XYZ file of C-alpha atoms in Angstrom:
218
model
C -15.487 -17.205 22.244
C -13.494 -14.908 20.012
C -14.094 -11.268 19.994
C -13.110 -10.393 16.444
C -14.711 -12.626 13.348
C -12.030 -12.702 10.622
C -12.936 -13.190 7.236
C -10.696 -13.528 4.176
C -13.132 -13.037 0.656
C -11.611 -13.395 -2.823
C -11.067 -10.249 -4.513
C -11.930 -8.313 -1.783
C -9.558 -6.929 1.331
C -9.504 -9.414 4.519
C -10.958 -7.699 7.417
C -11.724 -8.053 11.235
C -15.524 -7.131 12.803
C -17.013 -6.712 16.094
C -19.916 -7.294 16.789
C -21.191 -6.023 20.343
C -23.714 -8.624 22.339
C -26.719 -8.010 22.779
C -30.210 -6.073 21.473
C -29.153 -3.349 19.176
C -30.549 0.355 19.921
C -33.223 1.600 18.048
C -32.258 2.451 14.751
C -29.432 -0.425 14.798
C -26.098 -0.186 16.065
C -23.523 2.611 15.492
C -20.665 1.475 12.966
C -16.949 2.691 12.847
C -14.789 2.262 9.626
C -11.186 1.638 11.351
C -8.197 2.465 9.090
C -5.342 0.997 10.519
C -1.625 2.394 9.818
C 1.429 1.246 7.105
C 2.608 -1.104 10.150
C -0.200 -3.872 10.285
C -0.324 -4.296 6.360
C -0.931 -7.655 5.072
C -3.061 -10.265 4.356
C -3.729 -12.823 7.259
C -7.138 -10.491 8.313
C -5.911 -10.004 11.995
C -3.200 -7.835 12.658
C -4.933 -4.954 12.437
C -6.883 -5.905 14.620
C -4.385 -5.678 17.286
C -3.254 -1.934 17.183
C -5.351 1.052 17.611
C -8.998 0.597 18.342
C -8.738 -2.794 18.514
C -7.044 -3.570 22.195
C -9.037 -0.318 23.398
C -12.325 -2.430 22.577
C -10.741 -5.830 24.251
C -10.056 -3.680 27.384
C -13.456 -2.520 27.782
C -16.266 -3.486 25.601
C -18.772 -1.485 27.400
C -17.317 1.698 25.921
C -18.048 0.362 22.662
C -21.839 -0.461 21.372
C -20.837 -0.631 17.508
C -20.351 -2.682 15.001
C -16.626 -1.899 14.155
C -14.902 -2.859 10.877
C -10.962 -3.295 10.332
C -10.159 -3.727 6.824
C -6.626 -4.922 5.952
C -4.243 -2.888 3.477
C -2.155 -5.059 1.631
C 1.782 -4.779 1.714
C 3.345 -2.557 -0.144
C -0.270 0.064 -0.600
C -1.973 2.851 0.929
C -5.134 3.870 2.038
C -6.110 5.858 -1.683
C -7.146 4.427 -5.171
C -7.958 0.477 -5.115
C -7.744 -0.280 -1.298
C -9.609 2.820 0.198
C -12.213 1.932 -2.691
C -12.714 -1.476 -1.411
C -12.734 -0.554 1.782
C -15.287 1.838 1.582
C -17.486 -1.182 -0.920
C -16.474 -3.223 2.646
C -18.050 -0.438 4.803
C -21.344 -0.506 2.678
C -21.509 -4.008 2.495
C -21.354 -4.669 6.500
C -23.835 -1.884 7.004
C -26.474 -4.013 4.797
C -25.464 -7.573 6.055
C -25.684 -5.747 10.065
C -28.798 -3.055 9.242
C -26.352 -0.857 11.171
C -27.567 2.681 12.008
C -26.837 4.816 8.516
C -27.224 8.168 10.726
C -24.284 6.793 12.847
C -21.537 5.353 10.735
C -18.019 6.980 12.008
C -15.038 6.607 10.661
C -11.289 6.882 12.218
C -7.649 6.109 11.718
C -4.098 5.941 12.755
C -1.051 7.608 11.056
C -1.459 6.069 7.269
C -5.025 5.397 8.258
C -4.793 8.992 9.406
C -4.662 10.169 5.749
C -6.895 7.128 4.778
C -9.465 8.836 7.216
C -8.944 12.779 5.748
C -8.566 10.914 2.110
C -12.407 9.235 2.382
C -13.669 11.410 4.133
C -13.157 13.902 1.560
C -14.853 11.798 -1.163
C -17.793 11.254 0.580
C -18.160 13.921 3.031
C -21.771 13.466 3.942
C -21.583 10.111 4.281
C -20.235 10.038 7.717
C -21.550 11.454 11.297
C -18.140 11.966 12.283
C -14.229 11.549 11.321
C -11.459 10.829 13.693
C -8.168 11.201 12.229
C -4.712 10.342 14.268
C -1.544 11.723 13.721
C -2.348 11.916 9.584
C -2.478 14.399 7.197
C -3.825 15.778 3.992
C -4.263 18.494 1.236
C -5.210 21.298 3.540
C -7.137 23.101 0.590
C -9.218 19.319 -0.229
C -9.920 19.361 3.391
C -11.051 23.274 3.198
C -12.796 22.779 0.411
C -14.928 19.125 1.322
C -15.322 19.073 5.154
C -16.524 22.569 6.220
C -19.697 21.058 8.029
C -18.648 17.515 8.731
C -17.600 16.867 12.809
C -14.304 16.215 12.482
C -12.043 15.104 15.623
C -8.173 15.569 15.066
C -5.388 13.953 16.912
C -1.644 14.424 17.207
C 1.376 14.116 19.859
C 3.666 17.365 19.108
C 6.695 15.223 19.931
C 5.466 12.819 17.023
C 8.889 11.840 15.183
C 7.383 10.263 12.282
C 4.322 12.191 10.808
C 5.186 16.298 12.021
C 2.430 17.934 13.863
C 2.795 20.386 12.055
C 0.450 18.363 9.240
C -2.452 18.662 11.791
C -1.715 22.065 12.839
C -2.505 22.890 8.858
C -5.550 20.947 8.726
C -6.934 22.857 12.032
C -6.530 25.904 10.407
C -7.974 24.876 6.907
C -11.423 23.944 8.543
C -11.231 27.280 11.014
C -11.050 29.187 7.570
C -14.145 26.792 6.551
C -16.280 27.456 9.371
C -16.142 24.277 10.536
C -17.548 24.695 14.003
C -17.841 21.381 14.761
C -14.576 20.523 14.385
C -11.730 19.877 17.083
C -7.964 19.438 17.081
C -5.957 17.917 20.371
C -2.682 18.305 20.264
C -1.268 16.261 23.416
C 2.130 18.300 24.246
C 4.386 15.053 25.458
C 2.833 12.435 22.920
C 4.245 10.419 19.982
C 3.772 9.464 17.432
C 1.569 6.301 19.172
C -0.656 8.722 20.257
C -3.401 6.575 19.753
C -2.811 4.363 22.640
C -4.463 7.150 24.381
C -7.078 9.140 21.775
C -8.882 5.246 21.988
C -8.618 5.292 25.524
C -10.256 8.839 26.300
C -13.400 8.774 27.265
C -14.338 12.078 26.477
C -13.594 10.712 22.774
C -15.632 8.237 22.848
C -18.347 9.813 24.199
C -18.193 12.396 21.652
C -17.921 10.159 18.831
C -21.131 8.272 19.283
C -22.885 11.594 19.952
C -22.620 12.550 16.804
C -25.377 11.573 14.288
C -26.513 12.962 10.828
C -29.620 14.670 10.693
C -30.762 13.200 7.684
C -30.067 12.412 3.878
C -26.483 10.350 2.838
């Protein structure tokens, strides 16, 4: 039996889901928005679905009791204007079809899905319980100004050679200034820039992740 369903629907972006086994908790299950990053663009629905959260998942499904949705950018885009709109209408649209938990909808991504993750997040700051962002970046004075209460979980390797840490670094500051309190930055001295291989691996992570619920309102 296959893990991931893949699913292809016209005029809409081809995605992967997860679906855990079992009797959801009460309230419905957790979901996570996965943003995947400029290297697994396409349009065959699956190989995004086969870096970043993805293998973490395969490796050990206990860790992960959500629904989990891996919308696919298509060649040649980004994760802002058309494709971060659709996958956000994606997002809403599993949550109905899966009567998912709407207090626990999460949302993470790796280096273009990095910014993806800052970029939606800022448009619809209270829509998520938490943000996970990995080796991204983003308008330090959007992020200032949108995601001063939000929990916010940043990643980066300071020997990343592709996206500087430096980007992070900014964005740590920005929510400091904020207030943000619930916000943390790890930056893992000897990493990459596939510092994700390990921020999906850390339990710690994931433990905080699906701690974090909304108190109420959307």
């Amino acid at each position: 039996m296959a893990l991931f369903t893949y699913h292809k629907p016209k005029s809409q972006l081809p995605y992967a889901l997860y679906l855990p086994e079992g009797k959801p908790p009460k309230g419905g299950w957790p979901l996570i928005l996965f943003l995947h990053g400029s290297g697994e663009r396409g349009s065959d629905g699956r190989k995004q679905s086969t870096v970043g959260i993805g293998p973490a998942i395969q490796e050990n499904l206990q860790r992960w009791p959500a629904v989990v949705l891996m919308p696919q950018c298509p060649k040649g885009q980004q994760w802002a204007g058309e494709p971060l709109a659709q996958a956000y209408e994606l997002l809403n649209q599993v949550e109905q079809q899966h009567k998912t938990n709407p207090r626990r909808v999460y949302l993470t991504g790796l280096s273009m899905g990095g910014y993806g993750s800052w970029n939606l997040g800022c448009l619809y700051p209270r829509r998520f319980a938490a943000i996970a962002p990995i080796c991204g970046a983003a308008d330090p004075f959007m992020v200032w100004q949108r995601l001063g209460k939000v929990p916010i979980w940043n990643f980066h390797g300071a020997a990343d050679e592709v996206v500087p840490v430096s980007f992070s670094r900014a964005l740590a500051d920005a929510l400091a200034k904020a207030g943000n309190v619930r916000a943390r930055f790890t930056e893992y001295p000897t990493e990459k820039h596939d510092v994700w291989n390990r921020v999906y691996r850390e339990l710690e992570f994931i433990q905080w992740l699906f701690a974090q619920q909304k108190r109420g309102g959307s």
